[in-house]
PDB file of C-alpha atoms in Angstrom:
ATOM      1  CA  UNK A 977     153.676 -51.362-277.182  1.00  0.00           C
ATOM      2  CA  UNK A 978     157.490 -52.419-276.221  1.00  0.00           C
ATOM      3  CA  UNK A 979     158.939 -53.070-273.308  1.00  0.00           C
ATOM      4  CA  UNK A 980     162.835 -52.555-272.716  1.00  0.00           C
ATOM      5  CA  UNK A 981     163.586 -55.618-270.126  1.00  0.00           C
ATOM      6  CA  UNK A 982     166.054 -57.178-268.074  1.00  0.00           C
ATOM      7  CA  UNK A 983     164.846 -60.532-267.416  1.00  0.00           C
ATOM      8  CA  UNK A 984     166.352 -60.930-263.956  1.00  0.00           C
ATOM      9  CA  UNK A 985     164.967 -57.648-263.259  1.00  0.00           C
ATOM     10  CA  UNK A 986     161.994 -57.927-260.786  1.00  0.00           C
ATOM     11  CA  UNK A 987     161.096 -54.446-261.574  1.00  0.00           C
ATOM     12  CA  UNK A 988     160.680 -55.720-265.022  1.00  0.00           C
ATOM     13  CA  UNK A 989     159.152 -58.535-264.409  1.00  0.00           C
ATOM     14  CA  UNK A 990     156.299 -56.875-262.626  1.00  0.00           C
ATOM     15  CA  UNK A 991     155.422 -55.192-265.951  1.00  0.00           C
ATOM     16  CA  UNK A 992     155.342 -58.577-267.531  1.00  0.00           C
ATOM     17  CA  UNK A 993     153.143 -59.938-264.978  1.00  0.00           C
ATOM     18  CA  UNK A 994     150.712 -57.172-265.017  1.00  0.00           C
ATOM     19  CA  UNK A 995     150.993 -57.211-269.012  1.00  0.00           C
ATOM     20  CA  UNK A 996     150.269 -61.189-269.068  1.00  0.00           C
ATOM     21  CA  UNK A 997     147.026 -60.945-266.344  1.00  0.00           C
ATOM     22  CA  UNK A 998     145.760 -58.002-268.683  1.00  0.00           C
ATOM     23  CA  UNK A 999     146.045 -60.192-271.747  1.00  0.00           C
ATOM     24  CA  UNK A1000     148.491 -57.532-273.344  1.00  0.00           C
ATOM     25  CA  UNK A1001     151.124 -58.510-275.720  1.00  0.00           C
ATOM     26  CA  UNK A1002     154.570 -56.739-275.547  1.00  0.00           C
ATOM     27  CA  UNK A1003     157.408 -56.871-277.744  1.00  0.00           C
ATOM     28  CA  UNK A1004     160.196 -57.570-275.335  1.00  0.00           C
ATOM     29  CA  UNK A1005     163.733 -55.802-276.223  1.00  0.00           C
ATOM     30  CA  UNK A1006     166.532 -57.240-273.980  1.00  0.00           C
ATOM     31  CA  UNK A1007     168.598 -54.788-272.080  1.00  0.00           C
ATOM     32  CA  UNK A1008     172.031 -56.135-270.724  1.00  0.00           C
ATOM     33  CA  UNK A1009     172.824 -54.145-267.638  1.00  0.00           C
ATOM     34  CA  UNK A1010     175.649 -55.588-267.032  1.00  0.00           C
ATOM     35  CA  UNK A1011     177.144 -55.258-270.121  1.00  0.00           C
ATOM     36  CA  UNK A1012     176.456 -51.424-270.014  1.00  0.00           C
ATOM     37  CA  UNK A1013     173.394 -51.442-272.423  1.00  0.00           C
ATOM     38  CA  UNK A1014     171.191 -49.328-270.088  1.00  0.00           C
ATOM     39  CA  UNK A1015     174.009 -46.386-270.213  1.00  0.00           C
ATOM     40  CA  UNK A1016     174.069 -46.344-273.851  1.00  0.00           C
ATOM     41  CA  UNK A1017     173.150 -43.023-275.874  1.00  0.00           C
ATOM     42  CA  UNK A1018     170.232 -44.713-277.438  1.00  0.00           C
ATOM     43  CA  UNK A1019     168.799 -46.196-273.874  1.00  0.00           C
ATOM     44  CA  UNK A1020     169.679 -42.978-272.017  1.00  0.00           C
ATOM     45  CA  UNK A1021     167.763 -40.975-274.659  1.00  0.00           C
ATOM     46  CA  UNK A1022     164.658 -43.572-273.794  1.00  0.00           C
ATOM     47  CA  UNK A1023     165.146 -43.054-269.925  1.00  0.00           C
ATOM     48  CA  UNK A1024     167.651 -40.342-268.667  1.00  0.00           C
ATOM     49  CA  UNK A1025     168.245 -42.470-265.394  1.00  0.00           C
ATOM     50  CA  UNK A1026     169.722 -45.360-267.700  1.00  0.00           C
ATOM     51  CA  UNK A1027     167.439 -47.932-265.832  1.00  0.00           C
ATOM     52  CA  UNK A1028     164.991 -50.621-266.814  1.00  0.00           C
ATOM     53  CA  UNK A1029     161.972 -51.007-267.315  1.00  0.00           C
ATOM     54  CA  UNK A1030     161.068 -48.601-270.218  1.00  0.00           C
ATOM     55  CA  UNK A1031     157.912 -48.808-271.860  1.00  0.00           C
ATOM     56  CA  UNK A1032     157.601 -47.945-275.564  1.00  0.00           C
ATOM     57  CA  UNK A1033     153.981 -46.528-276.425  1.00  0.00           C
ATOM     58  CA  UNK A1034     152.814 -47.011-279.896  1.00  0.00           C
ATOM     59  CA  UNK A1035     153.078 -43.044-280.159  1.00  0.00           C
ATOM     60  CA  UNK A1036     156.813 -43.224-279.409  1.00  0.00           C
ATOM     61  CA  UNK A1037     156.282 -42.167-276.238  1.00  0.00           C
ATOM     62  CA  UNK A1038     158.373 -43.784-273.362  1.00  0.00           C
ATOM     63  CA  UNK A1039     157.258 -44.322-269.740  1.00  0.00           C
ATOM     64  CA  UNK A1040     159.893 -45.400-267.323  1.00  0.00           C
ATOM     65  CA  UNK A1041     159.656 -46.408-263.411  1.00  0.00           C
ATOM     66  CA  UNK A1042     158.022 -49.534-263.060  1.00  0.00           C
ATOM     67  CA  UNK A1043     155.258 -48.316-260.600  1.00  0.00           C
ATOM     68  CA  UNK A1044     154.260 -45.702-263.146  1.00  0.00           C
ATOM     69  CA  UNK A1045     154.044 -48.168-265.806  1.00  0.00           C
ATOM     70  CA  UNK A1046     152.057 -50.367-263.759  1.00  0.00           C
ATOM     71  CA  UNK A1047     149.712 -47.534-263.445  1.00  0.00           C
ATOM     72  CA  UNK A1048     149.518 -46.867-266.928  1.00  0.00           C
ATOM     73  CA  UNK A1049     149.001 -50.109-268.054  1.00  0.00           C
ATOM     74  CA  UNK A1050     146.079 -50.617-265.379  1.00  0.00           C
ATOM     75  CA  UNK A1051     144.046 -47.617-266.171  1.00  0.00           C
ATOM     76  CA  UNK A1052     140.865 -48.459-267.231  1.00  0.00           C
ATOM     77  CA  UNK A1053     140.672 -51.972-265.969  1.00  0.00           C
ATOM     78  CA  UNK A1054     139.306 -53.848-262.740  1.00  0.00           C
ATOM     79  CA  UNK A1055     143.462 -53.973-261.410  1.00  0.00           C
ATOM     80  CA  UNK A1056     142.937 -49.908-260.543  1.00  0.00           C
ATOM     81  CA  UNK A1057     139.921 -48.731-259.054  1.00  0.00           C
ATOM     82  CA  UNK A1058     138.121 -45.922-260.683  1.00  0.00           C
ATOM     83  CA  UNK A1059     137.401 -43.843-257.574  1.00  0.00           C
ATOM     84  CA  UNK A1060     139.833 -41.012-256.642  1.00  0.00           C
ATOM     85  CA  UNK A1061     140.728 -42.756-253.113  1.00  0.00           C
ATOM     86  CA  UNK A1062     141.256 -46.241-254.164  1.00  0.00           C
ATOM     87  CA  UNK A1063     143.463 -44.769-257.296  1.00  0.00           C
ATOM     88  CA  UNK A1064     145.583 -42.964-254.622  1.00  0.00           C
ATOM     89  CA  UNK A1065     145.708 -45.913-252.284  1.00  0.00           C
ATOM     90  CA  UNK A1066     147.178 -48.207-255.370  1.00  0.00           C
ATOM     91  CA  UNK A1067     149.654 -45.267-255.893  1.00  0.00           C
ATOM     92  CA  UNK A1068     150.383 -45.221-252.005  1.00  0.00           C
ATOM     93  CA  UNK A1069     151.503 -48.853-251.803  1.00  0.00           C
ATOM     94  CA  UNK A1070     153.548 -48.473-254.885  1.00  0.00           C
ATOM     95  CA  UNK A1071     155.212 -45.999-253.762  1.00  0.00           C
ATOM     96  CA  UNK A1072     155.740 -47.828-250.700  1.00  0.00           C
ATOM     97  CA  UNK A1073     157.305 -50.582-252.437  1.00  0.00           C
ATOM     98  CA  UNK A1074     159.957 -48.696-254.146  1.00  0.00           C
ATOM     99  CA  UNK A1075     160.543 -46.492-251.140  1.00  0.00           C
ATOM    100  CA  UNK A1076     161.122 -49.133-248.258  1.00  0.00           C
ATOM    101  CA  UNK A1077     160.787 -52.703-249.758  1.00  0.00           C
ATOM    102  CA  UNK A1078     162.791 -52.931-253.069  1.00  0.00           C
ATOM    103  CA  UNK A1079     165.709 -50.846-251.864  1.00  0.00           C
ATOM    104  CA  UNK A1080     166.513 -53.327-249.072  1.00  0.00           C
ATOM    105  CA  UNK A1081     165.069 -56.623-250.375  1.00  0.00           C
ATOM    106  CA  UNK A1082     166.053 -56.281-253.710  1.00  0.00           C
ATOM    107  CA  UNK A1083     169.505 -54.809-253.011  1.00  0.00           C
ATOM    108  CA  UNK A1084     170.484 -57.107-250.258  1.00  0.00           C
ATOM    109  CA  UNK A1085     169.125 -60.023-252.634  1.00  0.00           C
ATOM    110  CA  UNK A1086     171.399 -58.711-255.669  1.00  0.00           C
ATOM    111  CA  UNK A1087     174.433 -57.977-253.433  1.00  0.00           C
ATOM    112  CA  UNK A1088     174.050 -61.703-251.804  1.00  0.00           C
ATOM    113  CA  UNK A1089     173.475 -63.399-255.289  1.00  0.00           C
ATOM    114  CA  UNK A1090     176.098 -61.441-257.098  1.00  0.00           C
ATOM    115  CA  UNK A1091     178.819 -62.301-254.591  1.00  0.00           C
ATOM    116  CA  UNK A1092     179.028 -58.217-253.725  1.00  0.00           C
ATOM    117  CA  UNK A1093     177.970 -58.882-250.143  1.00  0.00           C
ATOM    118  CA  UNK A1094     181.270 -60.650-248.923  1.00  0.00           C
ATOM    119  CA  UNK A1095     183.046 -59.203-246.472  1.00  0.00           C
ATOM    120  CA  UNK A1096     180.159 -56.451-246.289  1.00  0.00           C
ATOM    121  CA  UNK A1097     177.840 -57.974-243.335  1.00  0.00           C
ATOM    122  CA  UNK A1098     176.931 -54.842-241.418  1.00  0.00           C
ATOM    123  CA  UNK A1099     175.744 -53.605-244.846  1.00  0.00           C
ATOM    124  CA  UNK A1100     173.652 -56.751-245.466  1.00  0.00           C
ATOM    125  CA  UNK A1101     172.388 -56.805-241.808  1.00  0.00           C
ATOM    126  CA  UNK A1102     171.450 -53.206-242.128  1.00  0.00           C
ATOM    127  CA  UNK A1103     169.020 -54.003-245.580  1.00  0.00           C
ATOM    128  CA  UNK A1104     167.846 -57.046-243.715  1.00  0.00           C
ATOM    129  CA  UNK A1105     166.466 -55.067-240.572  1.00  0.00           C
ATOM    130  CA  UNK A1106     164.958 -52.765-242.997  1.00  0.00           C
ATOM    131  CA  UNK A1107     163.831 -55.189-245.472  1.00  0.00           C
ATOM    132  CA  UNK A1108     162.197 -57.135-242.065  1.00  0.00           C
ATOM    133  CA  UNK A1109     160.381 -53.635-241.261  1.00  0.00           C
ATOM    134  CA  UNK A1110     158.632 -53.413-244.630  1.00  0.00           C
ATOM    135  CA  UNK A1111     157.457 -56.962-244.117  1.00  0.00           C
ATOM    136  CA  UNK A1112     155.959 -56.156-240.710  1.00  0.00           C
ATOM    137  CA  UNK A1113     153.799 -53.174-242.472  1.00  0.00           C
ATOM    138  CA  UNK A1114     152.656 -55.783-244.967  1.00  0.00           C
ATOM    139  CA  UNK A1115     151.927 -58.381-242.476  1.00  0.00           C
ATOM    140  CA  UNK A1116     149.585 -55.698-240.134  1.00  0.00           C
ATOM    141  CA  UNK A1117     147.971 -54.496-243.363  1.00  0.00           C
ATOM    142  CA  UNK A1118     147.486 -58.146-244.312  1.00  0.00           C
ATOM    143  CA  UNK A1119     146.055 -58.699-240.844  1.00  0.00           C
ATOM    144  CA  UNK A1120     142.359 -58.135-242.049  1.00  0.00           C
ATOM    145  CA  UNK A1121     142.605 -58.106-245.443  1.00  0.00           C
ATOM    146  CA  UNK A1122     142.739 -60.518-248.322  1.00  0.00           C
ATOM    147  CA  UNK A1123     144.537 -58.340-250.825  1.00  0.00           C
ATOM    148  CA  UNK A1124     146.384 -54.453-250.064  1.00  0.00           C
ATOM    149  CA  UNK A1125     143.393 -52.799-251.239  1.00  0.00           C
ATOM    150  CA  UNK A1126     140.844 -54.580-249.300  1.00  0.00           C
ATOM    151  CA  UNK A1127     139.133 -57.741-250.723  1.00  0.00           C
ATOM    152  CA  UNK A1128     140.031 -56.655-254.421  1.00  0.00           C
ATOM    153  CA  UNK A1129     143.127 -57.833-256.302  1.00  0.00           C
ATOM    154  CA  UNK A1130     144.833 -55.135-257.948  1.00  0.00           C
ATOM    155  CA  UNK A1131     148.001 -53.493-259.634  1.00  0.00           C
ATOM    156  CA  UNK A1132     149.128 -53.169-255.784  1.00  0.00           C
ATOM    157  CA  UNK A1133     149.591 -56.421-255.233  1.00  0.00           C
ATOM    158  CA  UNK A1134     151.068 -56.849-258.564  1.00  0.00           C
ATOM    159  CA  UNK A1135     153.831 -54.317-257.644  1.00  0.00           C
ATOM    160  CA  UNK A1136     154.065 -55.839-254.047  1.00  0.00           C
ATOM    161  CA  UNK A1137     154.813 -59.407-255.057  1.00  0.00           C
ATOM    162  CA  UNK A1138     157.532 -59.296-257.283  1.00  0.00           C
ATOM    163  CA  UNK A1139     160.432 -58.473-254.370  1.00  0.00           C
ATOM    164  CA  UNK A1140     158.331 -59.843-251.927  1.00  0.00           C
ATOM    165  CA  UNK A1141     158.299 -63.360-252.703  1.00  0.00           C
ATOM    166  CA  UNK A1142     161.972 -62.924-253.403  1.00  0.00           C
ATOM    167  CA  UNK A1143     162.959 -61.972-249.453  1.00  0.00           C
ATOM    168  CA  UNK A1144     164.238 -65.148-249.004  1.00  0.00           C
ATOM    169  CA  UNK A1145     167.413 -64.665-251.118  1.00  0.00           C
ATOM    170  CA  UNK A1146     167.984 -61.735-249.044  1.00  0.00           C
ATOM    171  CA  UNK A1147     168.483 -63.579-246.277  1.00  0.00           C
ATOM    172  CA  UNK A1148     164.673 -62.936-244.541  1.00  0.00           C
ATOM    173  CA  UNK A1149     162.829 -65.996-243.590  1.00  0.00           C
ATOM    174  CA  UNK A1150     159.197 -65.656-245.215  1.00  0.00           C
ATOM    175  CA  UNK A1151     157.996 -68.254-242.766  1.00  0.00           C
ATOM    176  CA  UNK A1152     157.743 -65.488-239.991  1.00  0.00           C
ATOM    177  CA  UNK A1153     155.335 -63.823-241.888  1.00  0.00           C
ATOM    178  CA  UNK A1154     152.446 -66.104-241.974  1.00  0.00           C
ATOM    179  CA  UNK A1155     150.011 -63.328-243.450  1.00  0.00           C
ATOM    180  CA  UNK A1156     152.156 -62.130-246.154  1.00  0.00           C
ATOM    181  CA  UNK A1157     152.990 -65.813-247.120  1.00  0.00           C
ATOM    182  CA  UNK A1158     149.222 -66.627-247.614  1.00  0.00           C
ATOM    183  CA  UNK A1159     148.804 -63.343-249.566  1.00  0.00           C
ATOM    184  CA  UNK A1160     151.567 -64.535-251.910  1.00  0.00           C
ATOM    185  CA  UNK A1161     149.639 -67.829-252.246  1.00  0.00           C
ATOM    186  CA  UNK A1162     146.665 -65.639-253.032  1.00  0.00           C
ATOM    187  CA  UNK A1163     148.473 -63.638-255.765  1.00  0.00           C
ATOM    188  CA  UNK A1164     149.783 -66.870-257.385  1.00  0.00           C
ATOM    189  CA  UNK A1165     146.406 -67.958-257.536  1.00  0.00           C
ATOM    190  CA  UNK A1166     145.306 -65.051-259.973  1.00  0.00           C
ATOM    191  CA  UNK A1167     144.048 -65.578-263.393  1.00  0.00           C
ATOM    192  CA  UNK A1168     146.958 -65.035-265.657  1.00  0.00           C
ATOM    193  CA  UNK A1169     149.538 -65.290-262.980  1.00  0.00           C
ATOM    194  CA  UNK A1170     153.126 -66.154-264.128  1.00  0.00           C
ATOM    195  CA  UNK A1171     156.603 -66.127-263.223  1.00  0.00           C
ATOM    196  CA  UNK A1172     159.410 -65.688-265.944  1.00  0.00           C
ATOM    197  CA  UNK A1173     162.148 -64.061-263.626  1.00  0.00           C
ATOM    198  CA  UNK A1174     165.384 -65.371-264.772  1.00  0.00           C
ATOM    199  CA  UNK A1175     168.827 -65.842-262.300  1.00  0.00           C
ATOM    200  CA  UNK A1176     171.202 -63.167-262.781  1.00  0.00           C
ATOM    201  CA  UNK A1177     173.725 -63.945-265.250  1.00  0.00           C
ATOM    202  CA  UNK A1178     176.900 -65.060-264.786  1.00  0.00           C
ATOM    203  CA  UNK A1179     178.739 -61.839-265.279  1.00  0.00           C
ATOM    204  CA  UNK A1180     176.398 -59.687-262.702  1.00  0.00           C
ATOM    205  CA  UNK A1181     179.210 -60.139-260.273  1.00  0.00           C
ATOM    206  CA  UNK A1182     181.213 -57.514-262.667  1.00  0.00           C
ATOM    207  CA  UNK A1183     180.588 -54.382-264.426  1.00  0.00           C
ATOM    208  CA  UNK A1184     177.595 -52.712-265.524  1.00  0.00           C
ATOM    209  CA  UNK A1185     175.265 -50.821-263.635  1.00  0.00           C
ATOM    210  CA  UNK A1186     172.105 -51.757-261.832  1.00  0.00           C
ATOM    211  CA  UNK A1187     169.641 -50.193-259.755  1.00  0.00           C
ATOM    212  CA  UNK A1188     171.245 -52.062-256.735  1.00  0.00           C
ATOM    213  CA  UNK A1189     174.807 -51.534-257.356  1.00  0.00           C
TER     214      UNK A1189
END
């Protein structure tokens, strides 16, 4: 399988992390978002939204959106429950991540690290407020649970780890969430864990398109 990938994207990182933990080999094809490579006709044919990650199957079919890719790769493994409710709960947390956590922590982080936040304090504060709310949700869930799906490490933890562990880059103090911090350490202790997320490139401050602006 082939992954159209941007190595500074946490959405792409979560796919690489799951693949590593499942022992899957992916051919990584770099897509430079800030050089406009995600908006070429070739990439738009793979994903009309012009985003990464995109998984290319051996059949030649393409699958976009990180949560969908995670669910596809985890199918039939111990990281995705085999019962209907368990699978729905895994999807629930992946939807939560893309709806509430990633758009605020991820966007705040992106704007701060690429210099776009200068002079836009009110906008950044809004992202931080909702980002903290998303961490409040996780803190409540993890108060009595080792992992997001009770006691079993799953694809849900992979999906939520990617942006949660970067909250500090968005100006949110993770020390205010001891349950979340303890969960992050448990995720990092799982077999096959790795973190190959790269910093944003120098030219990220101008040009190109990202999911965050």
